[in-house]
Coordinates of C-alpha atoms and ligand atoms in Angstrom, one line a residue:
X1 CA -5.4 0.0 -46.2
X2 CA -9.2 0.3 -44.6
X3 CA -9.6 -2.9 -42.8
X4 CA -6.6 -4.0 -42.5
X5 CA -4.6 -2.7 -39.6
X6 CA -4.8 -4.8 -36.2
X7 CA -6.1 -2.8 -33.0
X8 CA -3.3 -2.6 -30.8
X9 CA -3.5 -3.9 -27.4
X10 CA -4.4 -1.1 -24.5
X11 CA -0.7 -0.6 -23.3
X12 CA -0.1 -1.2 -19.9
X13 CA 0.5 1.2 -17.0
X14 CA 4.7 1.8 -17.3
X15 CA 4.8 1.7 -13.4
X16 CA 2.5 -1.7 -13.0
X17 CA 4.0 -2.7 -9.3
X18 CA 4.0 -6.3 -11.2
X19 CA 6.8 -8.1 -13.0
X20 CA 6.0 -6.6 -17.2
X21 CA 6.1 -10.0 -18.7
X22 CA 2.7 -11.4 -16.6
X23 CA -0.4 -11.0 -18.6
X24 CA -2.8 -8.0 -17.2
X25 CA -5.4 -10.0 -19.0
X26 CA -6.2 -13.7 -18.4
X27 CA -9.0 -15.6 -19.7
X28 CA -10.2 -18.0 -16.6
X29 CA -11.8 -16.1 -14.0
X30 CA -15.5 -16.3 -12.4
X31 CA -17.3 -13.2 -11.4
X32 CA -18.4 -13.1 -8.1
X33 CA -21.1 -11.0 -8.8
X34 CA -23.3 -12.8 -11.1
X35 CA -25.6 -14.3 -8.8
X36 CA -28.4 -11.7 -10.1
X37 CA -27.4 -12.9 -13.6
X38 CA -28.8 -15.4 -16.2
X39 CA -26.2 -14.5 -18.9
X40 CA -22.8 -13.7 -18.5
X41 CA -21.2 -10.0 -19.6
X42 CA -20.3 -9.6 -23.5
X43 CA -16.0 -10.0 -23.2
X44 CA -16.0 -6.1 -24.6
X45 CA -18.4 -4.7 -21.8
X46 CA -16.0 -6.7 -19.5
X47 CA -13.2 -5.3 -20.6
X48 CA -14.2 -1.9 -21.2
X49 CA -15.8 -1.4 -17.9
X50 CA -12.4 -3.2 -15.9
X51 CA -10.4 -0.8 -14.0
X52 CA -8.0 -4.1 -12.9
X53 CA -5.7 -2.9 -15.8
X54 CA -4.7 0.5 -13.9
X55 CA -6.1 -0.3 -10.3
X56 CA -3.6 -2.9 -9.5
X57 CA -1.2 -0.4 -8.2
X58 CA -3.8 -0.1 -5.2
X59 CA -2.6 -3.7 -4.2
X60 CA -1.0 -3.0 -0.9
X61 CA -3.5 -0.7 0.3
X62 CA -6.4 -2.5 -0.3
X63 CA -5.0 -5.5 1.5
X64 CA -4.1 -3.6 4.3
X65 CA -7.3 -1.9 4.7
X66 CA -9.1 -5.6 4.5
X67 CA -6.9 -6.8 7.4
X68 CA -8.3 -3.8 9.6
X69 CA -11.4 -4.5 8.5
X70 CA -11.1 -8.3 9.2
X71 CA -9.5 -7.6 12.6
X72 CA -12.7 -5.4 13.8
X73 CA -15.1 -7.9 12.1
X74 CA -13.4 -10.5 14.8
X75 CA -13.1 -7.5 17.8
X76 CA -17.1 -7.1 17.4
X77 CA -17.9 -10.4 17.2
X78 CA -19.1 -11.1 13.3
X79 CA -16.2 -13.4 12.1
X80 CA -14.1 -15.4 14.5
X81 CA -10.4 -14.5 15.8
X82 CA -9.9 -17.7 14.0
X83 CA -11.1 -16.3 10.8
X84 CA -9.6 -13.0 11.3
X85 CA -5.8 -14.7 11.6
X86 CA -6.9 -17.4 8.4
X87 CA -8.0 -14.4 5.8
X88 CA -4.8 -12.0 7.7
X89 CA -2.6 -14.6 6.6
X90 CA -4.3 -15.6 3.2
X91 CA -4.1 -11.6 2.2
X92 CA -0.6 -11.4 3.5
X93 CA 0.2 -14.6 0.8
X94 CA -1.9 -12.6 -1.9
X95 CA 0.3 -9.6 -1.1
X96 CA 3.3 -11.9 -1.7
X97 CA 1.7 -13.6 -5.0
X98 CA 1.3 -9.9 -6.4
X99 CA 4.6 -8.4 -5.5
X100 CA 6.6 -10.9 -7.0
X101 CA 4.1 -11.6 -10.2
X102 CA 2.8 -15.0 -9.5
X103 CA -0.6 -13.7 -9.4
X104 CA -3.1 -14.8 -12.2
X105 CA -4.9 -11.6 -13.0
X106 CA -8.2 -12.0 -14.4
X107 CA -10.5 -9.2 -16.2
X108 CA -13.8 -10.8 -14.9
X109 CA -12.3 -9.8 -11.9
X110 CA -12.9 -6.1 -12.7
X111 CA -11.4 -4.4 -10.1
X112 CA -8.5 -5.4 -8.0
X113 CA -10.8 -5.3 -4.9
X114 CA -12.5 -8.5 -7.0
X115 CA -9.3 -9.9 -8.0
X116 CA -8.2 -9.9 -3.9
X117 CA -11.2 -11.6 -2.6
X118 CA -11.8 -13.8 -5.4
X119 CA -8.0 -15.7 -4.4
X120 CA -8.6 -15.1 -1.0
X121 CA -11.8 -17.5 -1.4
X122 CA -9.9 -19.6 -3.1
X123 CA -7.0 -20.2 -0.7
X124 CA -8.9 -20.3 2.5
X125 CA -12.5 -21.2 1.5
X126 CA -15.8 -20.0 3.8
X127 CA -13.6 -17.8 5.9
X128 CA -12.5 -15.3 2.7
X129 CA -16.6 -15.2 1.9
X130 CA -17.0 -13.5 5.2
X131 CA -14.3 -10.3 4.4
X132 CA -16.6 -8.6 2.5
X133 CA -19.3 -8.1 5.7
X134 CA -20.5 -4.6 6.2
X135 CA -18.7 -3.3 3.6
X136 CA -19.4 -2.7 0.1
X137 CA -16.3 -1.9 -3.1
X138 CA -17.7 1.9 -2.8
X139 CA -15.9 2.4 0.7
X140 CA -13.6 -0.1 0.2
X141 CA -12.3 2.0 -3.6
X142 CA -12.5 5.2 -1.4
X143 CA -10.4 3.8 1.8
X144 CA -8.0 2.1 -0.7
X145 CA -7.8 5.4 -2.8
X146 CA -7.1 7.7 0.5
X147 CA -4.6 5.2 2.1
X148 CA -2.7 5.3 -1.7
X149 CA -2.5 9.2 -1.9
X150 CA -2.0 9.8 1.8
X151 CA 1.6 7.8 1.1
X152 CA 2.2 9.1 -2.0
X153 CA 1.6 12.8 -0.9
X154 CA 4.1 12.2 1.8
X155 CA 6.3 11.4 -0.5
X156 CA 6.0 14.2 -2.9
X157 CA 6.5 16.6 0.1
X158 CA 9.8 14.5 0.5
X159 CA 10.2 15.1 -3.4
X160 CA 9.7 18.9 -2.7
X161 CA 11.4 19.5 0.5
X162 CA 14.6 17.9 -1.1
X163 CA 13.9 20.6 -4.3
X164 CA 14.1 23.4 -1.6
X165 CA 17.5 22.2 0.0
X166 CA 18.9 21.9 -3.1
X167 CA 18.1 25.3 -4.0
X168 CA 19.2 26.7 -1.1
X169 CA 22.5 24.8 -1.3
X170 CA 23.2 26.1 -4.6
X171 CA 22.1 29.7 -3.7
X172 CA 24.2 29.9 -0.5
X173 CA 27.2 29.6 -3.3
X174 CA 26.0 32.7 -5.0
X175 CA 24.9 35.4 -2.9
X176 CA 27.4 37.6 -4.8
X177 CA 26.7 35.9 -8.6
X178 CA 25.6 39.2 -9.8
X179 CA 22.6 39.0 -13.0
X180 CA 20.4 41.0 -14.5
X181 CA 16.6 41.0 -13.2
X182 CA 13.8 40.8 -15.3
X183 CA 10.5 42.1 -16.3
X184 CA 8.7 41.6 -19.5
X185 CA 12.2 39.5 -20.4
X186 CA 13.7 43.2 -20.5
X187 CA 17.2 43.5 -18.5
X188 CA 15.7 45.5 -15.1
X189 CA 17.5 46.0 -12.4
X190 CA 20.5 44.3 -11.1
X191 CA 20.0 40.8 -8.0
X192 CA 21.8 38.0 -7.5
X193 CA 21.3 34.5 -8.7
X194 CA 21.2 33.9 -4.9
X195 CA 18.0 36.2 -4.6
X196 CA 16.2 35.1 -7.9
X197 CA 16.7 31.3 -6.3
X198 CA 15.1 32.1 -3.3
X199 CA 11.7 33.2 -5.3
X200 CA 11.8 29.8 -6.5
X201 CA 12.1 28.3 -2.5
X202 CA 9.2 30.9 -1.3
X203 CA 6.9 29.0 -4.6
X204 CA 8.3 25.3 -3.2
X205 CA 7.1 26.4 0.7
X206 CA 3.8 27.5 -0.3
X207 CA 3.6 24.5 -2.5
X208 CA 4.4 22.4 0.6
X209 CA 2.0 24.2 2.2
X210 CA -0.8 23.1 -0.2
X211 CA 0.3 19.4 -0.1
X212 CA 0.3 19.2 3.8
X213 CA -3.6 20.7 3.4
X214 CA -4.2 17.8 0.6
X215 CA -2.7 15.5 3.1
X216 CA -4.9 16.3 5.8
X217 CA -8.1 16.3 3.8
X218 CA -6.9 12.7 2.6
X219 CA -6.4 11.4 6.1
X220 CA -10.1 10.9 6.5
X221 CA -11.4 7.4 7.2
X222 CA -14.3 6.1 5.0
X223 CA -14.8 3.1 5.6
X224 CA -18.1 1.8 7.0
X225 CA -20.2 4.4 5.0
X226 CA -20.9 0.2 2.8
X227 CA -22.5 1.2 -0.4
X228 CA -23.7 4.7 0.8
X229 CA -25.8 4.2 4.3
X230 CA -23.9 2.2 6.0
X231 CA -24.8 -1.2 7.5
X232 CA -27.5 -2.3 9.8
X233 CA -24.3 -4.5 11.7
X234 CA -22.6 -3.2 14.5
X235 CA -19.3 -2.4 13.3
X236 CA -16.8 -0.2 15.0
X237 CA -15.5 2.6 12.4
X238 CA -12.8 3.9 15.1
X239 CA -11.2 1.0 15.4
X240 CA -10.3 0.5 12.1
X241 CA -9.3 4.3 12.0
X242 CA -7.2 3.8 14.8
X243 CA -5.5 0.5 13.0
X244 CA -4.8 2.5 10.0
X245 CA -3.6 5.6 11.4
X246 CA -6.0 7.6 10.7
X247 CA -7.4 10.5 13.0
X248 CA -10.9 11.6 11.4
X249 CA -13.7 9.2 9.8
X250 CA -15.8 10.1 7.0
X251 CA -18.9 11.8 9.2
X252 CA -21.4 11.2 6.4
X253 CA -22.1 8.1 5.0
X254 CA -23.0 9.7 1.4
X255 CA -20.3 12.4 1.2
X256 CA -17.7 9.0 2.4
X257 CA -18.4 7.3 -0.9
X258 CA -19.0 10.0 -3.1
X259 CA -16.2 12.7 -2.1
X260 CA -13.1 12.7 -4.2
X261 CA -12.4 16.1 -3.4
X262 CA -8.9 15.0 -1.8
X263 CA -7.8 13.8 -5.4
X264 CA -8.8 17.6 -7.0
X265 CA -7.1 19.1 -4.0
X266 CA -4.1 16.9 -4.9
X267 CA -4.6 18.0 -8.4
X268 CA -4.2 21.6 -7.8
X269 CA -1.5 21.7 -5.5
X270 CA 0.6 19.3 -8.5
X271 CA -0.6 21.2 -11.3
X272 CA 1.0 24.6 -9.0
X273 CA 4.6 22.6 -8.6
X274 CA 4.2 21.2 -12.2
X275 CA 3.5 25.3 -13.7
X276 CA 7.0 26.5 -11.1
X277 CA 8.8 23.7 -12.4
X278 CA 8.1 24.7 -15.8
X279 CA 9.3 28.2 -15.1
X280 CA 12.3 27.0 -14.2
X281 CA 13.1 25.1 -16.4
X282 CA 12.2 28.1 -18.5
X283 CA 14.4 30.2 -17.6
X284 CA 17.2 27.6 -17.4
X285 CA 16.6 27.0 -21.4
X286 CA 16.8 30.9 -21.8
X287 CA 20.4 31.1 -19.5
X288 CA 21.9 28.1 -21.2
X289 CA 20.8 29.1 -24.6
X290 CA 23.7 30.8 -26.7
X291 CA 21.8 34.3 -27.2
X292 CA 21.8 34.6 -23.0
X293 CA 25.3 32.0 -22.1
X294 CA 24.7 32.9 -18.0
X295 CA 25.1 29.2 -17.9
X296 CA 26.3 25.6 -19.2
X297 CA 23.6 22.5 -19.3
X298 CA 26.0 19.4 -18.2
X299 CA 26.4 16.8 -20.8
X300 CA 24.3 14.3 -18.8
X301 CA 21.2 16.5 -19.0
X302 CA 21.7 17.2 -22.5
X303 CA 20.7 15.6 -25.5
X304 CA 22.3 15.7 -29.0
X305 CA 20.2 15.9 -32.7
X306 CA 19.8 14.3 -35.1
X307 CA 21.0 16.1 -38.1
X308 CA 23.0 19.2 -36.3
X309 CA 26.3 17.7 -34.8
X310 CA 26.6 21.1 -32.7
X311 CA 23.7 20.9 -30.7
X312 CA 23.3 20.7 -27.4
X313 CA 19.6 20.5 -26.4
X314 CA 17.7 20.8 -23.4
X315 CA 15.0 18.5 -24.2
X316 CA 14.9 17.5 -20.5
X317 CA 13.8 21.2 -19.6
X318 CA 11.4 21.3 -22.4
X319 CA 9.8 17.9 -21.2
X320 CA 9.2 19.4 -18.0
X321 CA 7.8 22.6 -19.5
X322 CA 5.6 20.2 -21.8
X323 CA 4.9 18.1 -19.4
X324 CA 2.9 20.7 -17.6
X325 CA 0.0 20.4 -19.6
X326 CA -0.9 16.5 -18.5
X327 CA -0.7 17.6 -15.0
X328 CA -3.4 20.4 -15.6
X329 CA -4.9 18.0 -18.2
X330 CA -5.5 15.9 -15.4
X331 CA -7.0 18.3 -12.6
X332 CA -9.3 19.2 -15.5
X333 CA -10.5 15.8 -16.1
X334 CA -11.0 15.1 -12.4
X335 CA -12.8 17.9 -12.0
X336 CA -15.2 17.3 -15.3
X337 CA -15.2 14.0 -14.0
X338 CA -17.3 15.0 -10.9
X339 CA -18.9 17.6 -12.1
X340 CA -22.7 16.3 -12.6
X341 CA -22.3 13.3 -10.6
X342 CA -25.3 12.8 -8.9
X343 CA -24.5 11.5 -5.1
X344 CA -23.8 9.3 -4.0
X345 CA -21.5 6.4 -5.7
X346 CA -21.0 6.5 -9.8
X347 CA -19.0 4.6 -11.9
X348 CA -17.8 7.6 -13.6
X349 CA -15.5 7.6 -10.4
X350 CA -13.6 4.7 -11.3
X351 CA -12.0 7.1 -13.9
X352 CA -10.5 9.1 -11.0
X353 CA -7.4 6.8 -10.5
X354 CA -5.5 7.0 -13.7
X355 CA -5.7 10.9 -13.0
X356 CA -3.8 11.0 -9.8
X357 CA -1.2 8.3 -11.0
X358 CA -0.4 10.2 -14.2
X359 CA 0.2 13.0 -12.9
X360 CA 2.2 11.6 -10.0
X361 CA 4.3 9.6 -12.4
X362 CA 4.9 12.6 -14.2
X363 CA 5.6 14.9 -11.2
X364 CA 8.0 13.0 -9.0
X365 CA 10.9 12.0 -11.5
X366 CA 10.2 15.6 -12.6
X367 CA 11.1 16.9 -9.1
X368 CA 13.5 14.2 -8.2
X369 CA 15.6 15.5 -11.5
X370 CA 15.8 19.1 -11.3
X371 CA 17.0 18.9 -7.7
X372 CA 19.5 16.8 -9.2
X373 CA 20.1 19.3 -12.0
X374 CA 21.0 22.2 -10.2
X375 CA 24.0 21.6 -8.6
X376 CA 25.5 20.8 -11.7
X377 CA 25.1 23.8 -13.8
X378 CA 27.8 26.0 -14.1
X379 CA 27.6 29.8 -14.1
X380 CA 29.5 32.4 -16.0
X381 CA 29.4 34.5 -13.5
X382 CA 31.1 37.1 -16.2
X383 CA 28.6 37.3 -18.7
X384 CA 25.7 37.5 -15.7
X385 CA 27.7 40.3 -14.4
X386 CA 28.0 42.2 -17.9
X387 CA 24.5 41.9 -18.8
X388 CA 23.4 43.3 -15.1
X389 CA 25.4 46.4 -16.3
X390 CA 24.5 49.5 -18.3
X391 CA 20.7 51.0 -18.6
X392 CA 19.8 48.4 -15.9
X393 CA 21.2 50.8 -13.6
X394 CA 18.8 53.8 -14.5
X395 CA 16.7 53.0 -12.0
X396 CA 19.6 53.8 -9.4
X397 CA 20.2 56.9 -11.0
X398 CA 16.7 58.2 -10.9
X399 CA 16.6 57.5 -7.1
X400 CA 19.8 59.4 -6.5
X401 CA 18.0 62.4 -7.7
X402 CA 15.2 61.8 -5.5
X403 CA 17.8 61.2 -2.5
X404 CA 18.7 64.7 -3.7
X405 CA 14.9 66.1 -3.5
X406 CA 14.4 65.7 -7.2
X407 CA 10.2 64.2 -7.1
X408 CA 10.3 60.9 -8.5
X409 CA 8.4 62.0 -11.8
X410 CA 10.8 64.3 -12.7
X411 CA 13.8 62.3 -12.1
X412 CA 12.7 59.5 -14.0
X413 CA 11.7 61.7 -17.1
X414 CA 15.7 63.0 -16.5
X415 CA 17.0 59.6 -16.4
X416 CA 15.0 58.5 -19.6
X417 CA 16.2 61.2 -21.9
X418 CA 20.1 61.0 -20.5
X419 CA 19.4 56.9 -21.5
X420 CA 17.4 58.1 -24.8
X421 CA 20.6 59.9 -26.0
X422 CA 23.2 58.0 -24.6
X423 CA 21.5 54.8 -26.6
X424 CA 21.7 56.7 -29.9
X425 CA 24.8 57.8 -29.7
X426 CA 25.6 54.5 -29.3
X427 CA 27.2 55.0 -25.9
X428 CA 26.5 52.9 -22.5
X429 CA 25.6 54.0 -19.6
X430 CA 29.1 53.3 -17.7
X431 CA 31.1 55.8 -20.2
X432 CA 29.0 58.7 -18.8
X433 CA 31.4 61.5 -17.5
X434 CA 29.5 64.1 -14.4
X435 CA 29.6 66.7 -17.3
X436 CA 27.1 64.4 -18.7
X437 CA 25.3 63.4 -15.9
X438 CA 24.8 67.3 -14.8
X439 CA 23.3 68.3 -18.7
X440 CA 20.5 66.0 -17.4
X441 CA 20.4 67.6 -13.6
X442 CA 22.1 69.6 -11.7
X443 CA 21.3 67.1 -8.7
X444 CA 24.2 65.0 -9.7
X445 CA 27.5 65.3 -8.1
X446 CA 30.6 63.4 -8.0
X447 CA 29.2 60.4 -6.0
X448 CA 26.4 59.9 -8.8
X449 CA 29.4 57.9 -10.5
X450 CA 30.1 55.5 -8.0
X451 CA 26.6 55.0 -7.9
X452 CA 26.7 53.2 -11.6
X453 CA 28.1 49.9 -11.0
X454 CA 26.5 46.9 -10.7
X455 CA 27.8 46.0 -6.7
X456 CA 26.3 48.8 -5.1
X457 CA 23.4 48.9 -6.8
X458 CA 22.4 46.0 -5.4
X459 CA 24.1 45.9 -2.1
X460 CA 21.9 49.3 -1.8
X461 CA 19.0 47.0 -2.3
X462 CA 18.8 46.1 1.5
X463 CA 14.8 46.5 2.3
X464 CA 13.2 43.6 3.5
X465 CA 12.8 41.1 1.0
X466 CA 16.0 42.8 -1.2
X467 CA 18.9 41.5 -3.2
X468 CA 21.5 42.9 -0.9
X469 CA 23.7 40.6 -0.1
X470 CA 23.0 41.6 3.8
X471 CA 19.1 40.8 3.2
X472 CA 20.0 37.3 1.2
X473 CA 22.3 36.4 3.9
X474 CA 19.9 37.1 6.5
X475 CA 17.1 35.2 4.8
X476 CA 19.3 32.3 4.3
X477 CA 19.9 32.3 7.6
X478 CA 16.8 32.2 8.7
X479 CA 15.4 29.5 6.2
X480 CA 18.1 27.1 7.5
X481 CA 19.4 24.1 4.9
X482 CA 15.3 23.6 3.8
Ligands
LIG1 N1 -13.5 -0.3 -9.6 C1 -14.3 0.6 -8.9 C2 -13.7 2.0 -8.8 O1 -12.6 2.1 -9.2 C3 -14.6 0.1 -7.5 C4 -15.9 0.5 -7.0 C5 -16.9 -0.2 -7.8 N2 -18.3 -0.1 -7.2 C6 -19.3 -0.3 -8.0 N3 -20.5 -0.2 -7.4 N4 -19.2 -0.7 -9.2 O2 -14.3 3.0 -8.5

């Protein structure tokens, strides 16, 4: 067999923003960068050193950040305004030619910055030659990079925000759905589904916390830092700021090119949803699993097996679960990445982009499909209710005693002999008479009863920050629909 298998062709990005069928790859194509050179690049070192494969997706911004740039060459005097409008309207064409995959992509392009100013010479002649003034493709990648993520955060927050009101939806519904707390994946102490939700929407506000922080360390304008000191021309840095929306510029020429902290701070906060995701959906595979049955999976988020006709699988959970470890994967290769990188510009940077597109691509339909999950699990509100019964309630006992005056200590080592021998005998806690209850301490009294049931074990739960019903309420309240 040695020999004989063909290399397959790199597969191309699933979300290309161009039409699949059009070839990432052409073969016509002149570099505009070989002026320097007496032979031309070996076709391997082209293509292993192209980033046009994956950097396409930066289409829009890059062309948007060229107008502004073209509009300030023109308001300080370097190009004309007649320029400014012909390359404005030959990069609003490209933008077209792109979109709708009429654009002939070629890998001596290397990049899609290339690939953009190579057609834009082409359409409009001397006028496209004079784009690339005062600027050099390490600012350009870096303003194209930040204008990409600044969107695409925004709309992960969106992503996450929508998460949150979903949650709170559903938990408003079950405020009373009584279930069994956990620690160590031992049955604890009785809360409500309502109350474990909300741990899931404080996790989502930090989270949205962390992106907004992302955000605003992305909203910082590099552009004019050239290849890494600038240009001797007088260009104006705020202006194009201000045409962009942006309301901070790079203040270092060096740290403008070279700075990808943004994309690690990204990174992080993903990898954080992507590892409470994945407890979720945790947890949901234990509740819908037969041995737990707190909850149904609906058909359309299920999937069948192959061999076992009686199977309903979660694989969608477990995806989300698995698909944790790209997210980290890809903070850890960003990170690697920089670490070592002298300053200021490396190509070792290029490698940056497929990082933060992976592990959007995996995030947002991740987020975008729990939030449509939820709503459309159904609870057995029963078995929840039954398991939240019986030694979960010991916990309540022992603090009846120390209502009484019993210390804490000594009501707890009470409590765990009265559950000791009521396990053995094979009793539960529920069938306890006050003759029992009073061979264990003479604290209890008739009232100590009442005390074992699930409801007011947890309505008593009314600190701050409690299952109580009151508390949840109150909190709900207070966090509004998300
Ligand atoms: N394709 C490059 C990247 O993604 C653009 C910058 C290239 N600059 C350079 N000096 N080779 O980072």
């Amino acid at each position: 067999m040695k020999g004989r298998r063909k290399i397959q062709p790199r597969a191309k990005s699933e979300s290309s923003p161009t039409k699949a069928s059009h070839p990432v790859i052409g073969t016509t194509g002149k570099n505009l960068l070989r002026g320097r050179f007496k032979a031309p690049r070996l076709p391997e070192v082209e293509a292993f050193t192209a980033s046009l494969p994956f950097d396409r997706r930066l289409f829009r911004h890059d062309i948007r950040g060229s107008i502004a740039h073209a509009r300030m060459l023109a308001k300080v005097g370097l190009i004309t305004a007649a320029e400014a409008r012909e390359i404005e309207a030959g990069l609003d064409e490209i933008a077209r030619e792109i979109g709708d995959g009429r654009f002939r992509f070629a890998v001596a392009d290397e990049d899609i910055h290339l690939a953009i100013e190579r057609r834009l010479t082409e359409k409009i002649g001397a006028a496209g030659g004079k784009l690339h003034t005062a600027r050099s493709r390490n600012d350009q990648v870096a303003l194209d990079f930040r204008l990409y993520l600044r969107d695409e955060i925004a709309a992960v927050i969106a992503l996450v925000r929508g998460l949150r009101a979903t949650l709170l939806k559903v938990a408003r519904a079950h405020v009373e759905t009584v279930m069994p707390g956990y620690t160590h994946l031992q049955r604890a102490q009785p809360v409500s589904l309502a109350h474990h939700l909300l741990a899931y929407v404080e996790m989502f506000a930090r989270d949205r916390e962390r992106l907004e922080q992302a955000l605003e360390r992305t909203a910082v304008m590099p552009l004019g830092a050239g290849a890494l000191a600038g240009s001797t021309l007088p260009i104006d840095r705020r202006m194009v700021a201000r045409e962009l929306g942006f309301r901070r510029i790079a203040e270092n020429s060096i740290d403008a090119v070279s700075d990808r902290d943004f994309a690690v701070d990204f990174l992080a906060a993903a990898s954080l949803i992507a590892v409470h995701l994945s407890r979720m959906a945790e947890e949901l595979i234990l509740w819908t699993s037969t041995e737990f049955g707190f909850a149904q999976l609906p058909d359309e988020f299920s999937t069948g097996s192959s061999m076992m006709p009686q199977k309903k699988n979660p694989d969608l959970l477990e995806l989300i679960r698995g698909k944790t470890g790209r997210i980290i994967g890809d903070l850890l290769a960003m990170l690697t990445i920089l670490k070592g990188l002298p300053l200021a510009y490396n190509s070792d940077l290029q490698e940056d982009k497929e990082r933060v597109f992976d592990a959007l691509d995996t995030l947002k339909p991740a987020l975008d499909l729990v939030a449509k999950l939820w709503p459309r699990i159904r609870f057995d509100r029963a078995a929840m209710r039954a398991a939240a019964g019986g030694f979960a309630l010991a916990t309540d006992l022992a603090e009846y005693l120390v209502a009484r005056g019993a210390p804490f200590r000594e009501a707890h080592e009470a409590v765990g002999s009265l559950v000791r021998e009521t396990a053995a005998a094979g009793r539960s806690i529920g069938e306890l008479t006050l003759d029992d209850l009073r061979r264990y301490s003479p604290l209890f009294g008739p009232d100590a009863l009442a005390a074992l049931n699930v409801d007011s074990s947890m309505r008593a739960r009314k600190i701050v920050g409690g299952p109580a019903p009151e508390t949840v309420r109150r909190r709900l309240k207070q966090l509004g629909r998300g």
